[in-house]
XYZ file of C-alpha atoms in Angstrom:
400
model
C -15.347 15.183 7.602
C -14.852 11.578 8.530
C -13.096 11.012 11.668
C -10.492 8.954 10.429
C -8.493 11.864 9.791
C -8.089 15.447 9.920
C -7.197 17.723 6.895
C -5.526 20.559 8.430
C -5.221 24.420 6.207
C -1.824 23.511 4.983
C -3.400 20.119 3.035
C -1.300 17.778 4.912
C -3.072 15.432 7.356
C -3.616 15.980 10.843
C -3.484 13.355 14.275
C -4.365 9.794 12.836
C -3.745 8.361 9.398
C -6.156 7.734 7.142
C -5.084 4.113 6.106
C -8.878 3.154 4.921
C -8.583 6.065 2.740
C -5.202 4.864 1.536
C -6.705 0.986 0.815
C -9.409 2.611 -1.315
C -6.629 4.399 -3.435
C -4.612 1.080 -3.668
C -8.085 -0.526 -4.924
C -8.424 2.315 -7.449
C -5.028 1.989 -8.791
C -5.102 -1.939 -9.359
C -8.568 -1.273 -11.638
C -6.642 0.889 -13.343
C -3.793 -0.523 -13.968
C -5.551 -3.980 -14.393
C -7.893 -2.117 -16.707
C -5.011 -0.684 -18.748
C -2.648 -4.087 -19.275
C -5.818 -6.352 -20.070
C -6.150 -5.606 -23.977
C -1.961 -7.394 -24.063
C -3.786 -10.837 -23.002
C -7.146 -10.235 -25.090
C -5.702 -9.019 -28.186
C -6.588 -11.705 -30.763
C -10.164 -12.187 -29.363
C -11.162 -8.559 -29.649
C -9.498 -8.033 -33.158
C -11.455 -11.210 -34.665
C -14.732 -10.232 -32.770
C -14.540 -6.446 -33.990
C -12.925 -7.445 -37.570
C -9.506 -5.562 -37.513
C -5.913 -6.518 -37.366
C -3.949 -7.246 -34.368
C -2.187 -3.609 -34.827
C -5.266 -1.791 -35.320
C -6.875 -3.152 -31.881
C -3.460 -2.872 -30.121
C -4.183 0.916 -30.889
C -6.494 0.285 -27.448
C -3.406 0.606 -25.870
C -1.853 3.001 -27.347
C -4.599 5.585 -26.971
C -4.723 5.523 -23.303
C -1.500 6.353 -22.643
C -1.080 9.145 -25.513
C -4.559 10.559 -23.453
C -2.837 9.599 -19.961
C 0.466 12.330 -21.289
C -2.143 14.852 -22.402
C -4.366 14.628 -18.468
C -1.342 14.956 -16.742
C 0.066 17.786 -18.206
C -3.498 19.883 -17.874
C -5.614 18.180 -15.014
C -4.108 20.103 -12.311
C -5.941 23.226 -14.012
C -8.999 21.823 -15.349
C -9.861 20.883 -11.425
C -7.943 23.560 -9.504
C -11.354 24.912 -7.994
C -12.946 21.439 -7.206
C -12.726 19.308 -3.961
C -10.065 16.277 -4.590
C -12.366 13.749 -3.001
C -15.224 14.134 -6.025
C -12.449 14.424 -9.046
C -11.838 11.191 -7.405
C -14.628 9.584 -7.273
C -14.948 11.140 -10.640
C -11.937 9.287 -11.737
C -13.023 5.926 -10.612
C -16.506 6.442 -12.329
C -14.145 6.731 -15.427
C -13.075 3.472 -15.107
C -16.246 1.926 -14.763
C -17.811 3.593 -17.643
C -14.874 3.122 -19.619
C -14.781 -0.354 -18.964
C -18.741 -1.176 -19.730
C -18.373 1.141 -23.046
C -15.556 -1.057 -24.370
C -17.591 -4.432 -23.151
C -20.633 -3.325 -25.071
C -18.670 -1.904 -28.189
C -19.611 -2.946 -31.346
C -16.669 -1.692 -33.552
C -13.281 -0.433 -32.925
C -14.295 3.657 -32.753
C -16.264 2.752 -30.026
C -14.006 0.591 -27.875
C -11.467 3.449 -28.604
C -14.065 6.102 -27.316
C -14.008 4.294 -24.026
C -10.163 4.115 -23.750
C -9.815 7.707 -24.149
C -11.944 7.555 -20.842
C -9.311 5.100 -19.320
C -6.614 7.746 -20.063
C -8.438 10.691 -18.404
C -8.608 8.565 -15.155
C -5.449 6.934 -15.560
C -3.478 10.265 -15.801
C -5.668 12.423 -13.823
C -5.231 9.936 -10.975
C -1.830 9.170 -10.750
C -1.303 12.658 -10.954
C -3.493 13.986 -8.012
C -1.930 10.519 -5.924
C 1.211 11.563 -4.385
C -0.564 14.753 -3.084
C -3.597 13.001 -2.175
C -1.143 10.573 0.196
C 0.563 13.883 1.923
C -3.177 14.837 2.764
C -4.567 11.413 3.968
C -1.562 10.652 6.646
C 1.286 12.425 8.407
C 4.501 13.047 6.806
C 6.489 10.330 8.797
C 4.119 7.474 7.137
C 3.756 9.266 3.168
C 6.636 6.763 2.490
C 4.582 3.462 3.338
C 1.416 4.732 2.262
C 2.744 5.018 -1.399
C 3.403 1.710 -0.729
C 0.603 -0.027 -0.112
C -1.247 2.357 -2.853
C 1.757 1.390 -5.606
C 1.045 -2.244 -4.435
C -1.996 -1.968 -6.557
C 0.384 -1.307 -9.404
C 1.925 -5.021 -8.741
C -1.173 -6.376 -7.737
C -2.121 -5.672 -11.487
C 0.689 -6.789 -13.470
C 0.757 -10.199 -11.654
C -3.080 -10.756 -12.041
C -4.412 -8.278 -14.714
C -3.184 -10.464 -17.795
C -3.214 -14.415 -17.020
C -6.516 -14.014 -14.956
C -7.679 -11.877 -18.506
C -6.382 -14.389 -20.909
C -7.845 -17.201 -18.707
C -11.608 -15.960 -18.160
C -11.364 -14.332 -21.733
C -10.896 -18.030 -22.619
C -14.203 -19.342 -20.849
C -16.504 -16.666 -21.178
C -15.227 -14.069 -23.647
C -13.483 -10.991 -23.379
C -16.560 -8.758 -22.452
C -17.126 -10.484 -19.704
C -13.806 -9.488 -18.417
C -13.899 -5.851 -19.255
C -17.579 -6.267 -17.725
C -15.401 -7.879 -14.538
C -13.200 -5.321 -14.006
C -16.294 -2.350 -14.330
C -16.900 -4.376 -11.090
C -13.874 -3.861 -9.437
C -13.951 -0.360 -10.549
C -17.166 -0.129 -8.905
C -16.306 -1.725 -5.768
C -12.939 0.931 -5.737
C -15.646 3.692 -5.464
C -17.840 2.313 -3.049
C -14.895 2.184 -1.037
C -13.723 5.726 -1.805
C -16.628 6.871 -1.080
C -17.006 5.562 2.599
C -13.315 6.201 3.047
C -11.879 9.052 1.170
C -12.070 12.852 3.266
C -13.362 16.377 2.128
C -9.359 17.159 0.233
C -10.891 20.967 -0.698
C -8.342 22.494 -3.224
C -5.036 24.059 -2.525
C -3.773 27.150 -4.609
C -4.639 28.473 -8.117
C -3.000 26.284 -9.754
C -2.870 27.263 -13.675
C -0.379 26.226 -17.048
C 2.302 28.294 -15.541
C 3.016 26.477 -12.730
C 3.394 23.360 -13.849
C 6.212 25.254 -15.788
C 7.754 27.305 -12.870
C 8.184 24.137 -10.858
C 10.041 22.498 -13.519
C 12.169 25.332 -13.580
C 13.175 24.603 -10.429
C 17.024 22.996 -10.405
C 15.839 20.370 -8.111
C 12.736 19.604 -9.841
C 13.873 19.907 -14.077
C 17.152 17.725 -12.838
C 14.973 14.787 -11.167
C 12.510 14.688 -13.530
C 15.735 14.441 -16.446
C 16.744 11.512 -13.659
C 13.136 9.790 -13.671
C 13.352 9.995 -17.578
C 16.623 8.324 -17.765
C 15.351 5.507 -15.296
C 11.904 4.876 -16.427
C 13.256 4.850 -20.151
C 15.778 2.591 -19.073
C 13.795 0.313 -17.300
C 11.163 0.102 -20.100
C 13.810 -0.409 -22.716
C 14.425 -3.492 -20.849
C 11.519 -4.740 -19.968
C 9.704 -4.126 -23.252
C 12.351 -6.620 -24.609
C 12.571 -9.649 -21.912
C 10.376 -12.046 -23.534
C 12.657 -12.488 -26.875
C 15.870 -12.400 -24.898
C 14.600 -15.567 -22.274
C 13.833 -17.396 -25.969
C 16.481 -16.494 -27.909
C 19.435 -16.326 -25.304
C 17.859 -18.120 -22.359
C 15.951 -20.632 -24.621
C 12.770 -21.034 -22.992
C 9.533 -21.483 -24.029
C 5.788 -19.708 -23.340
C 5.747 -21.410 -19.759
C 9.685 -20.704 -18.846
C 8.772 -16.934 -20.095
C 5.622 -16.938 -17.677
C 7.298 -18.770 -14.778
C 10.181 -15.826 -15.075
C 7.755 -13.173 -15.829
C 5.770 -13.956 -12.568
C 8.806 -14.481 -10.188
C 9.619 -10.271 -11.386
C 6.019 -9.540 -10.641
C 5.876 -10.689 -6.888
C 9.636 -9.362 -6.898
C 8.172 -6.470 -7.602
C 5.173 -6.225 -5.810
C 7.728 -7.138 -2.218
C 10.065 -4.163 -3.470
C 7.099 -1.463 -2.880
C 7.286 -2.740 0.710
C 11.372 -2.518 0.221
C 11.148 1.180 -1.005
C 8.997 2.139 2.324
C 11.127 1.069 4.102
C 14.540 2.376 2.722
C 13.325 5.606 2.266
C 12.524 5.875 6.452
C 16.697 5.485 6.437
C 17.820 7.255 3.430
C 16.024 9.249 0.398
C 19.491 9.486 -1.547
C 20.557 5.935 -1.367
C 17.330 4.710 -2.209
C 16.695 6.867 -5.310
C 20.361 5.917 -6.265
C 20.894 2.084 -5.462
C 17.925 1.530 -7.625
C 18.332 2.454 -10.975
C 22.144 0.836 -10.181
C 21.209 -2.033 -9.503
C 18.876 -1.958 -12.826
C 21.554 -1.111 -14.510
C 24.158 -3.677 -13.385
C 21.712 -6.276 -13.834
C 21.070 -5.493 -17.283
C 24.867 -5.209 -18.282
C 24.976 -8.645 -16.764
C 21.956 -10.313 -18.482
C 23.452 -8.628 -21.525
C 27.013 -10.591 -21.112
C 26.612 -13.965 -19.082
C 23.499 -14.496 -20.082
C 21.762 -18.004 -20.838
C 21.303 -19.465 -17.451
C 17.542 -20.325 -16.990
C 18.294 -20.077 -13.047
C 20.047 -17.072 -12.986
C 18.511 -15.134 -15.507
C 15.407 -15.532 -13.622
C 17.223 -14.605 -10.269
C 18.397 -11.284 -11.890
C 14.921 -10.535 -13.875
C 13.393 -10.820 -9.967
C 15.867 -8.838 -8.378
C 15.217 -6.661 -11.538
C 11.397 -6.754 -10.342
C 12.754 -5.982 -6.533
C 14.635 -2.970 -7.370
C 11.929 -1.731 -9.761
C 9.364 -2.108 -7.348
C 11.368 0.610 -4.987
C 11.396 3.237 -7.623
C 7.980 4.821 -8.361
C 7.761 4.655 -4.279
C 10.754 6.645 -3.702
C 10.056 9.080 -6.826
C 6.272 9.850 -5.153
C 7.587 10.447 -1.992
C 10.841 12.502 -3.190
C 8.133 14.471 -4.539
C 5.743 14.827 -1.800
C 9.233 15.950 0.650
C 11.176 18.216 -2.355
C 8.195 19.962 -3.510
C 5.300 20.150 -1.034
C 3.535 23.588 -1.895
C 2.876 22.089 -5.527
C 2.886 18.501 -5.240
C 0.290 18.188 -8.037
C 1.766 19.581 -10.620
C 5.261 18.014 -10.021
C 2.758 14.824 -9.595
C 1.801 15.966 -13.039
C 5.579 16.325 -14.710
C 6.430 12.823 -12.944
C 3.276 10.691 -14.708
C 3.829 12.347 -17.961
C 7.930 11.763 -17.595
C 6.613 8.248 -17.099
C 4.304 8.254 -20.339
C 7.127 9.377 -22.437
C 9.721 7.194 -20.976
C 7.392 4.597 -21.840
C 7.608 5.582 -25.511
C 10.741 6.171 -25.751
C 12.287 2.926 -23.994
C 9.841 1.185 -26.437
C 10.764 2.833 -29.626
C 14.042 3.334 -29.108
C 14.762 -0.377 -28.439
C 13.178 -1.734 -30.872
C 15.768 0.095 -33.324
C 18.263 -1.025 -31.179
C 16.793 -4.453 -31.291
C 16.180 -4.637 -35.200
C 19.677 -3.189 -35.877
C 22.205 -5.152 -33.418
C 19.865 -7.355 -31.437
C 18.208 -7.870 -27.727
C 22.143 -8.284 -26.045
C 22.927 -4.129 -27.518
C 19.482 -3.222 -25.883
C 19.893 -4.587 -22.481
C 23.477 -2.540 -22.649
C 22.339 0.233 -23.776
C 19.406 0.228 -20.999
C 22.264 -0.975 -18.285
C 24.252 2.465 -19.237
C 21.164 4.693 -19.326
C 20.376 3.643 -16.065
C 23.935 3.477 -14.485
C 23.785 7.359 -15.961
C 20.604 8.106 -13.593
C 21.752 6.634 -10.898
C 25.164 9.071 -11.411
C 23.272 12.240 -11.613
C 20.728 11.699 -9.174
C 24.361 11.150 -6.355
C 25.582 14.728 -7.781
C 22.545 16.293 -8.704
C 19.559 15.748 -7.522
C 18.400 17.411 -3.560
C 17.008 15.163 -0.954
C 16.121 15.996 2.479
C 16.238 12.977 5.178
C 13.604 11.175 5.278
C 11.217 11.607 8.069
C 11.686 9.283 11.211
C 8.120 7.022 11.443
C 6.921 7.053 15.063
């Protein structure tokens, strides 16, 4: 057991926090996630090296998160007997094999084959986080520790795709996928040292996952996280042709904009933490209402370079609070079975992610970007509405 902290019967850690442990987590999230966004910057390199369209290697993307849904939804079971630290490690190996097989791939089956293996660790580790954070430090710090790990999140989308597109440029797109094996690798080394003996709690099986959604607090927040992360998505899936088209900007205005939300969003992790030490409820709700009364805005008073990019960064802020708050809400409203509500709340992600998508590009082809951002205000505004009179929150533990 390494000393930095103590795993007690229940799961939930003992005397001093882990934060090392946390660090490594935050590490193995930014490969991850960094691993996951860079085909969006490489897209046109890979297709012309491998000989397919643009769609067909987009499919990279695709893949992972269809496989992400699917390892959230079953992981919990598949490793209910096996210590959390190796399925860890295990995860993070993942990532660096997945990474070198798409580097050395030599057609498109192949670089698929390795983003299957993205998926597995990409949805088997977000789903095992929240729990893993409930187990690595007290209760009173869960809260910031999500924070600093879902600061590996922002981390990503601020460097993952112009650091991609940029060493893509100079030395090919292997050698990035080859990069970020590195970083993978350096995430387990770092695990490794850091990460405790987590030895498995319950027998978890199928069922469970589908007795805790029964639950009326859980099936009612996870129809809230839906509604949010669908709205959010919607939105964001649709920003760059409403700062051209409405905004007027070019590739460097859209950048510019696009990197103010990502350090937005990156602060607003550190914004969730500390909200939720004052109040679980008013975080979950101010969020998506703020979303959602930003978008209505953008929608009709649009067109200002300055403020559109004030409210896409406030955007970033409030977005930045949400899968913070959601992870902890989770770790405080469902404790025995973290995992598998862990499980529920990445693949409510995956399929918001689909859905905002899909759904606004109807919306978009039909009545254009200005009905989308609407649509997403009201979904959100909607959220924010049931999680005030539906959703069960405890207060939020005092920090020491």
């Amino acid at each position: 057991m390494h000393e930095s902290t103590v795993v007690g019967e229940t799961g939930e850690s003992e005397g001093k926090p882990a934060w090392l442990a946390v660090v490594s987590m935050s590490l193995g999230v930014f490969g991850l996630m960094g691993a996951e966004f860079l085909p969006a910057s490489l897209l046109t390199p890979m297709a012309a090296e491998l000989g397919v369209t643009e769609g067909m290697a987009g499919q990279a993307v695709t893949i992972t998160a269809a496989v992400a849904l699917v390892t959230s939804l079953c992981i919990t079971t598949v490793v209910r007997s096996f210590d959390r630290r190796r399925v860890l490690l295990a995860f993070s190996f993942l990532l660096i094999l997945s990474n070198l097989l798409v580097a050395a791939a030599p057609n498109l089956p192949l670089l698929l084959a390795g983003r299957i293996l993205l998926g597995v660790a990409l949805g088997g580790f977000w789903t095992l986080s929240a729990a893993t954070m409930m187990r690595l430090v007290p209760e009173r710090y869960v809260a910031r520790a999500l924070s600093i790990m879902f600061s590996g999140v922002s981390a990503a989308t601020i460097f993952a795709a112009p650091v991609g597109s940029y060493v893509g440029d100079l030395a090919g797109w292997r050698s990035v996928f080859i990069g970020a094996a590195g970083l993978g690798l350096l995430a387990l080394v770092i695990q490794f040292a850091a990460l405790p003996s987590l030895p498995p709690r319950g027998t978890t099986r199928f069922g469970t996952m589908l007795e805790v959604l029964s639950r009326r607090r859980v099936g009612l927040a996870m129809a809230a996280i839906l509604m949010v992360f669908t709205g959010h998505f919607a939105f964001f899936t649709y920003i760059r042709p409403f700062l051209e088209t409405v905004t007027g900007v070019g590739v460097t205005g859209v950048s510019t904009v696009l990197l103010g939300f990502g350090v937005a969003n990156f602060l607003g992790n550190y914004l969730g933490a500390f909200l939720l030490e004052r109040s679980m409820r008013l975080t979950l709700v101010i969020m998506p209402l703020t979303m959602g009364t930003l978008a209505v805005a953008l929608a009709v008073v649009g067109g200002n370079l300055a403020a559109d990019a004030a409210m896409v960064a406030l955007w970033g802020l409030a977005f930045g609070a949400v899968p913070v708050a959601w992870s902890t809400w989770i770790t405080r409203a469902v404790p025995d079975e973290a995992e598998s509500a862990g499980g529920l709340f990445v693949a409510a992600i995956n399929l918001a992610i689909a859905t905002g998508a899909a759904a606004g590009g109807l919306i978009f082809d039909v009545s254009g970007v200005g009905t989308v951002f609407l649509l997403s205000g009201a979904v959100l505004v909607v959220a924010a509405m049931t999680i005030l009179t539906g959703v069960e929150t405890r207060p939020a533990a005092k920090a020491a």
